[in-house]
mmCIF file of C-alpha atoms in Angstrom:
data_model
loop_
_atom_site.group_PDB
_atom_site.id
_atom_site.type_symbol
_atom_site.label_atom_id
_atom_site.label_comp_id
_atom_site.label_asym_id
_atom_site.label_seq_id
_atom_site.Cartn_x
_atom_site.Cartn_y
_atom_site.Cartn_z
ATOM 1 C CA LEU A 6 31.685 35.315 31.963
ATOM 2 C CA ALA A 7 33.718 37.625 30.858
ATOM 3 C CA LEU A 8 30.874 40.266 30.882
ATOM 4 C CA CYS A 9 29.474 39.455 34.180
ATOM 5 C CA ARG A 10 33.517 39.837 35.567
ATOM 6 C CA GLU A 11 33.277 43.383 34.496
ATOM 7 C CA ALA A 12 30.064 44.071 35.373
ATOM 8 C CA GLN A 13 30.952 43.058 38.826
ATOM 9 C CA GLN A 14 34.308 44.654 38.910
ATOM 10 C CA VAL A 15 32.767 48.111 37.491
ATOM 11 C CA LEU A 16 29.098 48.699 37.978
ATOM 12 C CA ARG A 17 27.993 45.999 40.633
ATOM 13 C CA PRO A 18 30.371 44.769 43.187
ATOM 14 C CA ASP A 19 27.447 43.435 44.941
ATOM 15 C CA LEU A 20 27.031 40.665 41.706
ATOM 16 C CA ARG A 21 27.722 37.046 42.929
ATOM 17 C CA LEU A 22 28.455 34.346 40.338
ATOM 18 C CA MET A 23 28.213 30.608 40.567
ATOM 19 C CA ILE A 24 29.513 28.473 38.150
ATOM 20 C CA MET A 25 28.307 25.032 38.258
ATOM 21 C CA SER A 26 29.158 21.771 36.085
ATOM 22 C CA ALA A 27 30.086 18.399 36.112
ATOM 23 C CA THR A 28 33.251 18.399 33.793
ATOM 24 C CA LEU A 29 35.173 21.506 34.243
ATOM 25 C CA ASN A 30 38.679 21.588 35.230
ATOM 26 C CA ILE A 31 38.051 22.912 38.646
ATOM 27 C CA PRO A 32 41.212 23.479 40.141
ATOM 28 C CA GLN A 33 42.326 25.559 37.422
ATOM 29 C CA LEU A 34 39.054 27.520 37.246
ATOM 30 C CA GLN A 35 39.998 28.111 40.973
ATOM 31 C CA ASN A 36 43.145 29.532 40.758
ATOM 32 C CA LEU A 37 41.797 31.919 37.858
ATOM 33 C CA LEU A 38 38.589 33.374 39.616
ATOM 34 C CA ASN A 39 40.374 33.275 42.853
ATOM 35 C CA ALA A 40 36.679 31.469 44.074
ATOM 36 C CA PRO A 41 35.843 28.931 46.638
ATOM 37 C CA VAL A 42 34.910 25.371 45.675
ATOM 38 C CA ILE A 43 31.414 23.290 46.986
ATOM 39 C CA GLU A 44 31.823 19.835 45.255
ATOM 40 C CA SER A 45 29.053 17.631 45.694
ATOM 41 C CA LYS A 46 29.547 14.230 44.493
ATOM 42 C CA GLY A 47 25.708 13.025 44.259
ATOM 43 C CA ARG A 48 24.988 9.205 43.718
ATOM 44 C CA GLN A 49 26.331 7.630 41.081
ATOM 45 C CA TYR A 50 25.792 3.350 40.111
ATOM 46 C CA PRO A 51 28.507 1.366 38.752
ATOM 47 C CA VAL A 52 28.035 1.608 34.626
ATOM 48 C CA GLU A 53 29.484 -1.202 32.317
ATOM 49 C CA ILE A 54 31.050 0.147 29.281
ATOM 50 C CA ILE A 55 30.248 -1.971 25.830
ATOM 51 C CA TYR A 56 32.404 -0.842 22.865
ATOM 52 C CA THR A 57 31.337 -1.746 19.200
ATOM 53 C CA ASN A 58 33.034 -0.881 16.116
ATOM 54 C CA ASP A 59 33.419 2.473 15.160
ATOM 55 C CA ALA A 60 30.117 4.074 13.837
ATOM 56 C CA ASP A 61 29.168 5.508 9.854
ATOM 57 C CA GLU A 62 28.205 9.137 10.347
ATOM 58 C CA PHE A 63 26.060 8.168 7.676
ATOM 59 C CA LEU A 64 24.676 5.100 9.183
ATOM 60 C CA LEU A 65 24.008 6.150 12.399
ATOM 61 C CA PRO A 66 20.210 5.575 12.500
ATOM 62 C CA GLU A 67 20.642 2.446 11.123
ATOM 63 C CA LEU A 68 23.509 0.987 13.100
ATOM 64 C CA VAL A 69 21.686 2.996 16.625
ATOM 65 C CA SER A 70 18.850 0.822 15.638
ATOM 66 C CA GLN A 71 20.447 -2.224 15.594
ATOM 67 C CA THR A 72 22.824 -1.703 18.594
ATOM 68 C CA ILE A 73 19.474 -1.056 20.677
ATOM 69 C CA ALA A 74 17.859 -4.647 19.248
ATOM 70 C CA ARG A 75 21.076 -6.180 20.849
ATOM 71 C CA ALA A 76 20.868 -4.426 24.213
ATOM 72 C CA VAL A 77 17.530 -5.364 24.789
ATOM 73 C CA ASN A 78 18.181 -8.666 24.223
ATOM 74 C CA GLU A 79 21.278 -8.844 26.604
ATOM 75 C CA GLN A 80 19.930 -6.169 29.130
ATOM 76 C CA GLU A 81 17.158 -5.256 31.308
ATOM 77 C CA GLY A 82 15.024 -2.035 31.635
ATOM 78 C CA ASP A 83 14.436 0.758 29.622
ATOM 79 C CA VAL A 84 17.223 2.375 26.697
ATOM 80 C CA LEU A 85 18.184 6.104 26.359
ATOM 81 C CA ALA A 86 19.787 6.175 22.896
ATOM 82 C CA PHE A 87 22.152 9.589 21.828
ATOM 83 C CA LEU A 88 21.813 10.820 18.086
ATOM 84 C CA PRO A 89 22.870 13.784 16.677
ATOM 85 C CA GLY A 90 19.478 15.714 15.967
ATOM 86 C CA GLU A 91 16.280 15.259 14.736
ATOM 87 C CA GLY A 92 16.810 13.521 11.044
ATOM 88 C CA GLU A 93 18.552 10.576 12.677
ATOM 89 C CA ILE A 94 16.048 10.200 15.431
ATOM 90 C CA ARG A 95 13.121 10.165 13.508
ATOM 91 C CA LYS A 96 14.830 7.477 10.729
ATOM 92 C CA CYS A 97 16.346 5.368 13.911
ATOM 93 C CA GLU A 98 12.400 5.407 15.255
ATOM 94 C CA GLU A 99 10.709 4.169 11.853
ATOM 95 C CA ILE A 100 13.491 1.261 12.177
ATOM 96 C CA LEU A 101 12.429 0.521 15.461
ATOM 97 C CA ARG A 102 9.222 0.795 15.430
ATOM 98 C CA MET A 103 8.886 -1.771 12.323
ATOM 99 C CA ASN A 104 11.751 -4.398 14.351
ATOM 100 C CA LEU A 105 10.772 -3.998 17.666
ATOM 101 C CA PRO A 106 6.841 -2.909 17.920
ATOM 102 C CA GLU A 107 6.580 -4.199 21.712
ATOM 103 C CA PHE A 108 8.831 -1.317 23.034
ATOM 104 C CA SER A 109 7.088 2.162 23.453
ATOM 105 C CA ILE A 110 9.377 4.140 21.232
ATOM 106 C CA HIS A 111 9.369 7.604 21.994
ATOM 107 C CA PRO A 112 11.860 10.594 20.670
ATOM 108 C CA LEU A 113 13.246 13.728 22.896
ATOM 109 C CA TYR A 114 15.066 17.075 21.169
ATOM 110 C CA GLY A 115 14.234 20.539 21.979
ATOM 111 C CA MET A 116 11.449 21.319 19.537
ATOM 112 C CA LEU A 117 9.338 18.481 20.776
ATOM 113 C CA PRO A 118 6.138 19.491 21.579
ATOM 114 C CA HIS A 119 5.747 19.612 25.719
ATOM 115 C CA ASN A 120 3.504 16.496 26.105
ATOM 116 C CA GLU A 121 5.549 14.072 24.112
ATOM 117 C CA GLN A 122 8.711 15.282 25.733
ATOM 118 C CA TYR A 123 6.907 14.515 29.137
ATOM 119 C CA ALA A 124 6.106 11.202 27.724
ATOM 120 C CA ALA A 125 9.563 10.428 27.213
ATOM 121 C CA ILE A 126 10.605 11.095 30.555
ATOM 122 C CA MET A 127 7.769 8.950 32.917
ATOM 123 C CA PRO A 128 7.497 5.549 32.540
ATOM 124 C CA ASN A 129 5.055 4.020 30.457
ATOM 125 C CA ARG A 130 1.572 4.030 32.091
ATOM 126 C CA TYR A 131 1.115 0.471 30.735
ATOM 127 C CA GLY A 132 4.135 -1.361 31.814
ATOM 128 C CA ARG A 133 5.977 -1.339 28.624
ATOM 129 C CA ARG A 134 9.756 -1.266 27.888
ATOM 130 C CA LYS A 135 10.756 2.281 26.807
ATOM 131 C CA ILE A 136 13.656 2.920 24.071
ATOM 132 C CA VAL A 137 13.999 6.912 24.143
ATOM 133 C CA LEU A 138 15.943 8.305 21.350
ATOM 134 C CA ALA A 139 17.447 11.549 22.458
ATOM 135 C CA THR A 140 19.864 14.530 21.146
ATOM 136 C CA SER A 141 22.139 16.049 23.429
ATOM 137 C CA ILE A 142 19.600 17.668 25.254
ATOM 138 C CA ALA A 143 19.567 14.170 27.549
ATOM 139 C CA GLU A 144 23.136 14.504 28.325
ATOM 140 C CA THR A 145 23.100 16.285 31.795
ATOM 141 C CA SER A 146 19.809 17.424 33.159
ATOM 142 C CA LEU A 147 16.958 14.987 32.460
ATOM 143 C CA THR A 148 16.750 11.944 34.851
ATOM 144 C CA ILE A 149 14.311 9.404 33.233
ATOM 145 C CA GLU A 150 13.015 6.988 35.249
ATOM 146 C CA GLY A 151 13.852 3.252 34.252
ATOM 147 C CA ILE A 152 16.998 3.889 31.755
ATOM 148 C CA LYS A 153 19.428 1.090 32.825
ATOM 149 C CA ILE A 154 21.303 1.090 29.069
ATOM 150 C CA VAL A 155 22.461 4.183 27.154
ATOM 151 C CA VAL A 156 23.141 3.489 23.727
ATOM 152 C CA ASP A 157 25.755 6.097 22.672
ATOM 153 C CA SER A 158 26.221 7.318 18.968
ATOM 154 C CA GLY A 159 29.847 9.048 19.675
ATOM 155 C CA PHE A 160 28.252 12.304 17.426
ATOM 156 C CA GLY A 161 26.407 15.351 18.285
ATOM 157 C CA ARG A 162 25.183 18.464 16.290
ATOM 158 C CA ARG A 163 26.793 22.173 17.030
ATOM 159 C CA SER A 164 26.720 25.043 15.931
ATOM 160 C CA ARG A 165 29.815 26.303 14.145
ATOM 161 C CA PHE A 166 30.995 30.056 12.893
ATOM 162 C CA ASP A 167 32.361 29.715 9.008
ATOM 163 C CA PRO A 168 34.993 32.682 8.971
ATOM 164 C CA ALA A 169 34.891 32.373 4.994
ATOM 165 C CA SER A 170 30.921 33.120 4.611
ATOM 166 C CA GLY A 171 30.624 34.884 8.109
ATOM 167 C CA LEU A 172 27.614 32.643 8.799
ATOM 168 C CA SER A 173 27.214 29.972 11.366
ATOM 169 C CA ARG A 174 25.936 26.520 10.495
ATOM 170 C CA LEU A 175 25.404 23.633 12.312
ATOM 171 C CA GLU A 176 27.743 20.357 11.646
ATOM 172 C CA THR A 177 27.852 16.992 12.627
ATOM 173 C CA LEU A 178 31.223 16.118 14.722
ATOM 174 C CA ARG A 179 32.521 13.588 17.465
ATOM 175 C CA ILE A 180 31.612 14.587 21.295
ATOM 176 C CA SER A 181 34.440 14.899 23.566
ATOM 177 C CA LYS A 182 35.667 12.333 26.579
ATOM 178 C CA ASP A 183 33.639 14.936 28.697
ATOM 179 C CA ALA A 184 30.203 14.766 27.408
ATOM 180 C CA ALA A 185 30.796 10.683 26.642
ATOM 181 C CA ASP A 186 31.116 10.389 30.133
ATOM 182 C CA GLN A 187 28.092 12.150 30.745
ATOM 183 C CA ARG A 188 26.375 10.258 28.276
ATOM 184 C CA ALA A 189 27.258 6.441 29.744
ATOM 185 C CA GLY A 190 26.509 8.171 33.277
ATOM 186 C CA ARG A 191 22.582 8.561 32.748
ATOM 187 C CA ALA A 192 22.343 4.342 32.595
ATOM 188 C CA GLY A 193 23.587 4.998 36.236
ATOM 189 C CA ARG A 194 21.535 7.579 37.790
ATOM 190 C CA LEU A 195 19.125 5.146 39.496
ATOM 191 C CA SER A 196 20.784 1.725 39.387
ATOM 192 C CA ALA A 197 23.624 -0.209 38.490
ATOM 193 C CA GLY A 198 24.023 -0.098 34.279
ATOM 194 C CA VAL A 199 25.309 -0.676 30.739
ATOM 195 C CA CYS A 200 26.605 1.938 28.162
ATOM 196 C CA TYR A 201 26.979 0.190 24.301
ATOM 197 C CA ARG A 202 29.410 3.491 22.345
ATOM 198 C CA LEU A 203 29.559 2.902 18.898
ATOM 199 C CA TRP A 204 33.288 3.028 18.892
ATOM 200 C CA THR A 205 36.139 1.115 19.550
ATOM 201 C CA LYS A 206 37.898 1.299 22.914
ATOM 202 C CA ALA A 207 41.368 2.312 21.305
#
């Protein structure tokens, strides 16, 4: 943003910038940039939040699969579960295929082939209930049809710069409140939904 602002002031006075977000602190940003704000409320259905116990980072696939099994017995609709990365997704998928064979189970992450991503997003052609196991890729831009249940592990994977080594590395970290709210909102895109959070309310 700083580079764009500099280019705007020095090289391209005709350059227009638009910043879009569902979670930014708008009044503060508006004051800093002296910019007009256009707000769109969109449509969001109510989402009931159910808190479980704190999740152990090293047992996420097992804990998420247990929570999914509980959720599909208690609720209707398809499930979107958030896990930090591909490794946890594949382990959770393996557990679910053994325990819930009647469900259509789909991983969803950035490096997945396009046809598999498409299968995760679209409704199951045979009418089976669907479980989508996703990374943070599904937090914002995607609307996955049929999702009424979200299971949130509370963890994400981010690249962090390590000054000691001079390299960046991926770290599994707790997500922010904004990210948690974004994830829960996936359950309320098309109708009222439920979000199971793998942490306590406190």
